[in-house]
Each structure stands twice: as C-alpha cells, then as structure tokens.
Amino acid sequence: MRKSIVTLLLSVACISCSPPSGEAGKLENALLAIPVGSSVRFEDLSQFAGRTICMVQPYQDSLALRDPLADQVNEYLADQGFGANEAYFAFVLVGDNEFDVVKLPRSDKLDILALHQASKLSRGTLPQGFVPRECVTGPDAAIAKIEFMGRAYIRLGRMQ
C-alpha cells in the first residue's frame, strides 16, 4: 500500500518531467538512423506529440526567441531548474497545457548544429527546402542531418 502511494505521488509530481529514458533512447536511435544529407518529419521519429517543438543547444538554459510561447517555455525551464551543459542538447515538446524536455547526449555520431551555424552553411549543405528554426509547430517540424568536420549534426527546422 505504501509503495503504491509513493508511486502515485511521484507520478503526479512528475507530470511534466522528461519522458522515461527508454523513450528518449528510442528518439536517439531514430535520430542516429536518419541518413546524412536528408531531413525527416519529427512526428515520424517520435511518439512524442506536441503543439510546438523547440531545440535547446548545449549551454543554452532558455530559448533566444522572444514571443509569448518562448516566454512560457523559458518560464517552465527556469521552474524546473533546467541547466544545460556541453554533454547534451534537448528538445522541448510543448503540448496544449504541458511541457516535456527530452535530453539527448552529444557524440560524434549525434550532435546539434547551432542555429547561427546552420544559417552560415553554404547552399546545398542542408537538404533542399529545409529552413532551420529554434521552434516549429508540431506537424511542420523536421530534423535535418548533415556531416561536418567528421561529425554528424542534426538541426530542427521545417521544410518549405
């Protein structure tokens, strides 16, 4: 009985916590499987459904965007004590009344291409029609994968 009460309390307290590591692992595997030089719709990679998907870079504790949704995301990240470092990047999944943060480890096989870096890439480096963004509405969200200096990088954006 006591164990079930503790479990219930933890589940209620963790409504907006990160998905279980197994689900984050599935997303990581799906990202690793994207062929270099292509893009894939985010909803084809993950069961995580969200109204909006944002990408948080290493060392980035909040979104750089300044709009009402970004302000809500930043408030949530601050309330959760979210602190980024060089070891991982994260997706913030925004539902109707909830947020989830999915942290993924960086490696030479899966790293994040910063938005300012993506903007400076030569034409043809990113898949044709891919526009890098910090946040994208769920159905329009896509992930592009490129190779640069011996590492595989992904970037959130949308297809035009």
PDB file of C-alpha atoms in Angstrom:
ATOM      1  CA  MET A   1       0.000   0.000   0.000  1.00  0.00           C
ATOM      2  CA  ARG A   2       2.736   2.451   0.985  1.00  0.00           C
ATOM      3  CA  LYS A   3       4.665   1.724  -2.230  1.00  0.00           C
ATOM      4  CA  SER A   4       1.587   2.470  -4.369  1.00  0.00           C
ATOM      5  CA  ILE A   5       1.045   5.803  -2.594  1.00  0.00           C
ATOM      6  CA  VAL A   6       4.668   6.784  -3.207  1.00  0.00           C
ATOM      7  CA  THR A   7       4.340   5.752  -6.848  1.00  0.00           C
ATOM      8  CA  LEU A   8       1.148   7.795  -7.206  1.00  0.00           C
ATOM      9  CA  LEU A   9       2.746  10.857  -5.603  1.00  0.00           C
ATOM     10  CA  LEU A  10       5.803  10.590  -7.821  1.00  0.00           C
ATOM     11  CA  SER A  11       3.705  10.251 -10.953  1.00  0.00           C
ATOM     12  CA  VAL A  12       1.586  13.279 -10.038  1.00  0.00           C
ATOM     13  CA  ALA A  13       4.679  15.326  -9.176  1.00  0.00           C
ATOM     14  CA  CYS A  14       6.286  14.297 -12.447  1.00  0.00           C
ATOM     15  CA  ILE A  15       3.505  15.051 -14.921  1.00  0.00           C
ATOM     16  CA  SER A  16       5.776  17.447 -16.815  1.00  0.00           C
ATOM     17  CA  CYS A  17       9.030  15.542 -16.297  1.00  0.00           C
ATOM     18  CA  SER A  18      11.143  14.195 -19.099  1.00  0.00           C
ATOM     19  CA  PRO A  19       9.860  11.035 -20.744  1.00  0.00           C
ATOM     20  CA  PRO A  20      11.331   7.796 -19.461  1.00  0.00           C
ATOM     21  CA  SER A  21      14.891   7.197 -20.559  1.00  0.00           C
ATOM     22  CA  GLY A  22      13.703   4.310 -22.733  1.00  0.00           C
ATOM     23  CA  GLU A  23      11.617   6.712 -24.820  1.00  0.00           C
ATOM     24  CA  ALA A  24      14.499   9.206 -25.041  1.00  0.00           C
ATOM     25  CA  GLY A  25      16.665   6.274 -26.138  1.00  0.00           C
ATOM     26  CA  LYS A  26      14.181   5.440 -28.895  1.00  0.00           C
ATOM     27  CA  LEU A  27      14.292   9.041 -30.115  1.00  0.00           C
ATOM     28  CA  GLU A  28      18.096   8.998 -30.007  1.00  0.00           C
ATOM     29  CA  ASN A  29      18.150   5.783 -32.084  1.00  0.00           C
ATOM     30  CA  ALA A  30      15.713   7.292 -34.584  1.00  0.00           C
ATOM     31  CA  LEU A  31      17.902  10.401 -34.922  1.00  0.00           C
ATOM     32  CA  LEU A  32      21.001   8.255 -35.410  1.00  0.00           C
ATOM     33  CA  ALA A  33      19.204   6.347 -38.189  1.00  0.00           C
ATOM     34  CA  ILE A  34      18.476   9.457 -40.277  1.00  0.00           C
ATOM     35  CA  PRO A  35      20.643   9.303 -43.399  1.00  0.00           C
ATOM     36  CA  VAL A  36      23.205  12.114 -43.637  1.00  0.00           C
ATOM     37  CA  GLY A  37      22.058  14.777 -46.083  1.00  0.00           C
ATOM     38  CA  SER A  38      18.351  14.226 -45.554  1.00  0.00           C
ATOM     39  CA  SER A  39      15.513  15.507 -43.420  1.00  0.00           C
ATOM     40  CA  VAL A  40      12.696  13.676 -41.662  1.00  0.00           C
ATOM     41  CA  ARG A  41       9.466  14.910 -40.112  1.00  0.00           C
ATOM     42  CA  PHE A  42       9.785  14.936 -36.317  1.00  0.00           C
ATOM     43  CA  GLU A  43       6.477  13.116 -35.882  1.00  0.00           C
ATOM     44  CA  ASP A  44       7.898  10.224 -37.935  1.00  0.00           C
ATOM     45  CA  LEU A  45      10.765   9.891 -35.436  1.00  0.00           C
ATOM     46  CA  SER A  46       8.937  10.004 -32.159  1.00  0.00           C
ATOM     47  CA  GLN A  47       5.664   9.219 -30.479  1.00  0.00           C
ATOM     48  CA  PHE A  48       6.001  12.484 -28.594  1.00  0.00           C
ATOM     49  CA  ALA A  49       3.223  14.666 -29.896  1.00  0.00           C
ATOM     50  CA  GLY A  50       3.478  18.353 -29.341  1.00  0.00           C
ATOM     51  CA  ARG A  51       1.860  21.536 -30.477  1.00  0.00           C
ATOM     52  CA  THR A  52       5.347  23.004 -30.847  1.00  0.00           C
ATOM     53  CA  ILE A  53       8.857  21.540 -30.739  1.00  0.00           C
ATOM     54  CA  CYS A  54      11.856  23.621 -29.724  1.00  0.00           C
ATOM     55  CA  MET A  55      15.537  22.751 -29.630  1.00  0.00           C
ATOM     56  CA  VAL A  56      17.816  23.827 -26.795  1.00  0.00           C
ATOM     57  CA  GLN A  57      21.521  23.864 -27.539  1.00  0.00           C
ATOM     58  CA  PRO A  58      24.324  22.926 -25.143  1.00  0.00           C
ATOM     59  CA  TYR A  59      24.905  25.690 -22.568  1.00  0.00           C
ATOM     60  CA  GLN A  60      21.550  27.215 -23.514  1.00  0.00           C
ATOM     61  CA  ASP A  61      19.264  27.408 -20.470  1.00  0.00           C
ATOM     62  CA  SER A  62      16.466  29.192 -22.340  1.00  0.00           C
ATOM     63  CA  LEU A  63      15.205  29.937 -25.818  1.00  0.00           C
ATOM     64  CA  ALA A  64      16.530  33.029 -27.570  1.00  0.00           C
ATOM     65  CA  LEU A  65      13.154  33.727 -29.190  1.00  0.00           C
ATOM     66  CA  ARG A  66      11.065  36.468 -27.676  1.00  0.00           C
ATOM     67  CA  ASP A  67       7.391  35.699 -28.091  1.00  0.00           C
ATOM     68  CA  PRO A  68       4.631  34.507 -25.732  1.00  0.00           C
ATOM     69  CA  LEU A  69       5.254  30.793 -26.353  1.00  0.00           C
ATOM     70  CA  ALA A  70       9.029  31.117 -25.887  1.00  0.00           C
ATOM     71  CA  ASP A  71       8.380  33.058 -22.693  1.00  0.00           C
ATOM     72  CA  GLN A  72       6.213  30.174 -21.417  1.00  0.00           C
ATOM     73  CA  VAL A  73       8.889  27.628 -22.346  1.00  0.00           C
ATOM     74  CA  ASN A  74      11.589  29.712 -20.662  1.00  0.00           C
ATOM     75  CA  GLU A  75       9.480  30.064 -17.519  1.00  0.00           C
ATOM     76  CA  TYR A  76       8.949  26.293 -17.469  1.00  0.00           C
ATOM     77  CA  LEU A  77      12.671  25.595 -17.942  1.00  0.00           C
ATOM     78  CA  ALA A  78      13.534  28.015 -15.118  1.00  0.00           C
ATOM     79  CA  ASP A  79      10.877  26.485 -12.820  1.00  0.00           C
ATOM     80  CA  GLN A  80      12.312  23.020 -13.494  1.00  0.00           C
ATOM     81  CA  GLY A  81      15.844  24.195 -12.743  1.00  0.00           C
ATOM     82  CA  PHE A  82      16.890  23.222 -16.258  1.00  0.00           C
ATOM     83  CA  GLY A  83      20.602  23.730 -16.694  1.00  0.00           C
ATOM     84  CA  ALA A  84      22.330  22.907 -19.942  1.00  0.00           C
ATOM     85  CA  ASN A  85      25.952  21.910 -20.327  1.00  0.00           C
ATOM     86  CA  GLU A  86      28.212  20.603 -23.064  1.00  0.00           C
ATOM     87  CA  ALA A  87      27.200  16.960 -22.562  1.00  0.00           C
ATOM     88  CA  TYR A  88      23.718  17.154 -24.059  1.00  0.00           C
ATOM     89  CA  PHE A  89      21.149  19.075 -26.057  1.00  0.00           C
ATOM     90  CA  ALA A  90      17.407  18.932 -25.584  1.00  0.00           C
ATOM     91  CA  PHE A  91      14.078  19.071 -27.322  1.00  0.00           C
ATOM     92  CA  VAL A  92      11.274  20.911 -25.547  1.00  0.00           C
ATOM     93  CA  LEU A  93       7.913  19.474 -26.534  1.00  0.00           C
ATOM     94  CA  VAL A  94       5.016  21.814 -25.925  1.00  0.00           C
ATOM     95  CA  GLY A  95       1.534  20.345 -25.617  1.00  0.00           C
ATOM     96  CA  ASP A  96      -1.729  22.160 -25.020  1.00  0.00           C
ATOM     97  CA  ASN A  97      -1.097  22.636 -21.297  1.00  0.00           C
ATOM     98  CA  GLU A  98       2.133  20.771 -20.698  1.00  0.00           C
ATOM     99  CA  PHE A  99       5.828  20.700 -21.460  1.00  0.00           C
ATOM    100  CA  ASP A 100       8.303  17.843 -21.740  1.00  0.00           C
ATOM    101  CA  VAL A 101      12.075  18.093 -22.004  1.00  0.00           C
ATOM    102  CA  VAL A 102      13.928  15.293 -23.781  1.00  0.00           C
ATOM    103  CA  LYS A 103      17.677  15.448 -23.164  1.00  0.00           C
ATOM    104  CA  LEU A 104      19.966  13.651 -25.589  1.00  0.00           C
ATOM    105  CA  PRO A 105      23.709  13.091 -25.223  1.00  0.00           C
ATOM    106  CA  ARG A 106      26.125  14.636 -27.703  1.00  0.00           C
ATOM    107  CA  SER A 107      28.623  12.469 -29.544  1.00  0.00           C
ATOM    108  CA  ASP A 108      30.498  12.414 -32.834  1.00  0.00           C
ATOM    109  CA  LYS A 109      27.574  10.399 -34.246  1.00  0.00           C
ATOM    110  CA  LEU A 110      24.876  12.782 -32.980  1.00  0.00           C
ATOM    111  CA  ASP A 111      25.441  16.423 -32.216  1.00  0.00           C
ATOM    112  CA  ILE A 112      23.442  19.581 -32.650  1.00  0.00           C
ATOM    113  CA  LEU A 113      24.103  22.215 -35.252  1.00  0.00           C
ATOM    114  CA  ALA A 114      23.533  25.618 -33.648  1.00  0.00           C
ATOM    115  CA  LEU A 115      21.039  27.884 -35.364  1.00  0.00           C
ATOM    116  CA  HIS A 116      23.689  30.532 -36.114  1.00  0.00           C
ATOM    117  CA  GLN A 117      25.944  27.817 -37.602  1.00  0.00           C
ATOM    118  CA  ALA A 118      23.129  26.465 -39.777  1.00  0.00           C
ATOM    119  CA  SER A 119      22.460  29.960 -41.123  1.00  0.00           C
ATOM    120  CA  LYS A 120      26.085  30.296 -42.245  1.00  0.00           C
ATOM    121  CA  LEU A 121      26.333  26.968 -44.081  1.00  0.00           C
ATOM    122  CA  SER A 122      26.882  27.081 -47.794  1.00  0.00           C
ATOM    123  CA  ARG A 123      23.954  26.382 -50.058  1.00  0.00           C
ATOM    124  CA  GLY A 124      23.410  22.674 -50.574  1.00  0.00           C
ATOM    125  CA  THR A 125      24.789  21.625 -47.188  1.00  0.00           C
ATOM    126  CA  LEU A 126      21.323  21.352 -45.655  1.00  0.00           C
ATOM    127  CA  PRO A 127      18.630  19.415 -47.528  1.00  0.00           C
ATOM    128  CA  GLN A 128      16.905  21.490 -50.196  1.00  0.00           C
ATOM    129  CA  GLY A 129      13.909  23.384 -48.808  1.00  0.00           C
ATOM    130  CA  PHE A 130      14.948  22.937 -45.172  1.00  0.00           C
ATOM    131  CA  VAL A 131      14.738  26.116 -43.081  1.00  0.00           C
ATOM    132  CA  PRO A 132      16.475  25.979 -39.665  1.00  0.00           C
ATOM    133  CA  ARG A 133      14.401  27.215 -36.721  1.00  0.00           C
ATOM    134  CA  GLU A 134      14.584  27.272 -32.920  1.00  0.00           C
ATOM    135  CA  CYS A 135      10.902  26.287 -32.560  1.00  0.00           C
ATOM    136  CA  VAL A 136       8.492  24.792 -35.077  1.00  0.00           C
ATOM    137  CA  THR A 137       4.835  23.791 -34.883  1.00  0.00           C
ATOM    138  CA  GLY A 138       4.474  20.036 -34.435  1.00  0.00           C
ATOM    139  CA  PRO A 139       3.159  18.996 -37.864  1.00  0.00           C
ATOM    140  CA  ASP A 140       5.722  21.192 -39.670  1.00  0.00           C
ATOM    141  CA  ALA A 141       8.729  20.164 -37.561  1.00  0.00           C
ATOM    142  CA  ALA A 142      11.545  18.380 -39.352  1.00  0.00           C
ATOM    143  CA  ILE A 143      15.050  17.275 -38.467  1.00  0.00           C
ATOM    144  CA  ALA A 144      17.894  17.633 -40.961  1.00  0.00           C
ATOM    145  CA  LYS A 145      21.119  15.698 -40.619  1.00  0.00           C
ATOM    146  CA  ILE A 146      24.462  16.680 -42.118  1.00  0.00           C
ATOM    147  CA  GLU A 147      28.083  15.695 -41.739  1.00  0.00           C
ATOM    148  CA  PHE A 148      30.541  18.438 -40.956  1.00  0.00           C
ATOM    149  CA  MET A 149      34.185  18.065 -39.925  1.00  0.00           C
ATOM    150  CA  GLY A 150      33.809  14.346 -39.207  1.00  0.00           C
ATOM    151  CA  ARG A 151      30.727  14.640 -37.012  1.00  0.00           C
ATOM    152  CA  ALA A 152      27.031  14.052 -37.681  1.00  0.00           C
ATOM    153  CA  TYR A 153      24.871  17.067 -36.815  1.00  0.00           C
ATOM    154  CA  ILE A 154      21.122  17.497 -36.616  1.00  0.00           C
ATOM    155  CA  ARG A 155      19.081  20.682 -36.760  1.00  0.00           C
ATOM    156  CA  LEU A 156      15.422  21.374 -36.062  1.00  0.00           C
ATOM    157  CA  GLY A 157      13.576  23.291 -38.741  1.00  0.00           C
ATOM    158  CA  ARG A 158      10.794  22.994 -41.260  1.00  0.00           C
ATOM    159  CA  MET A 159      10.535  22.102 -44.904  1.00  0.00           C
ATOM    160  CA  GLN A 160       9.350  24.784 -47.321  1.00  0.00           C
TER     161      GLN A 160
END
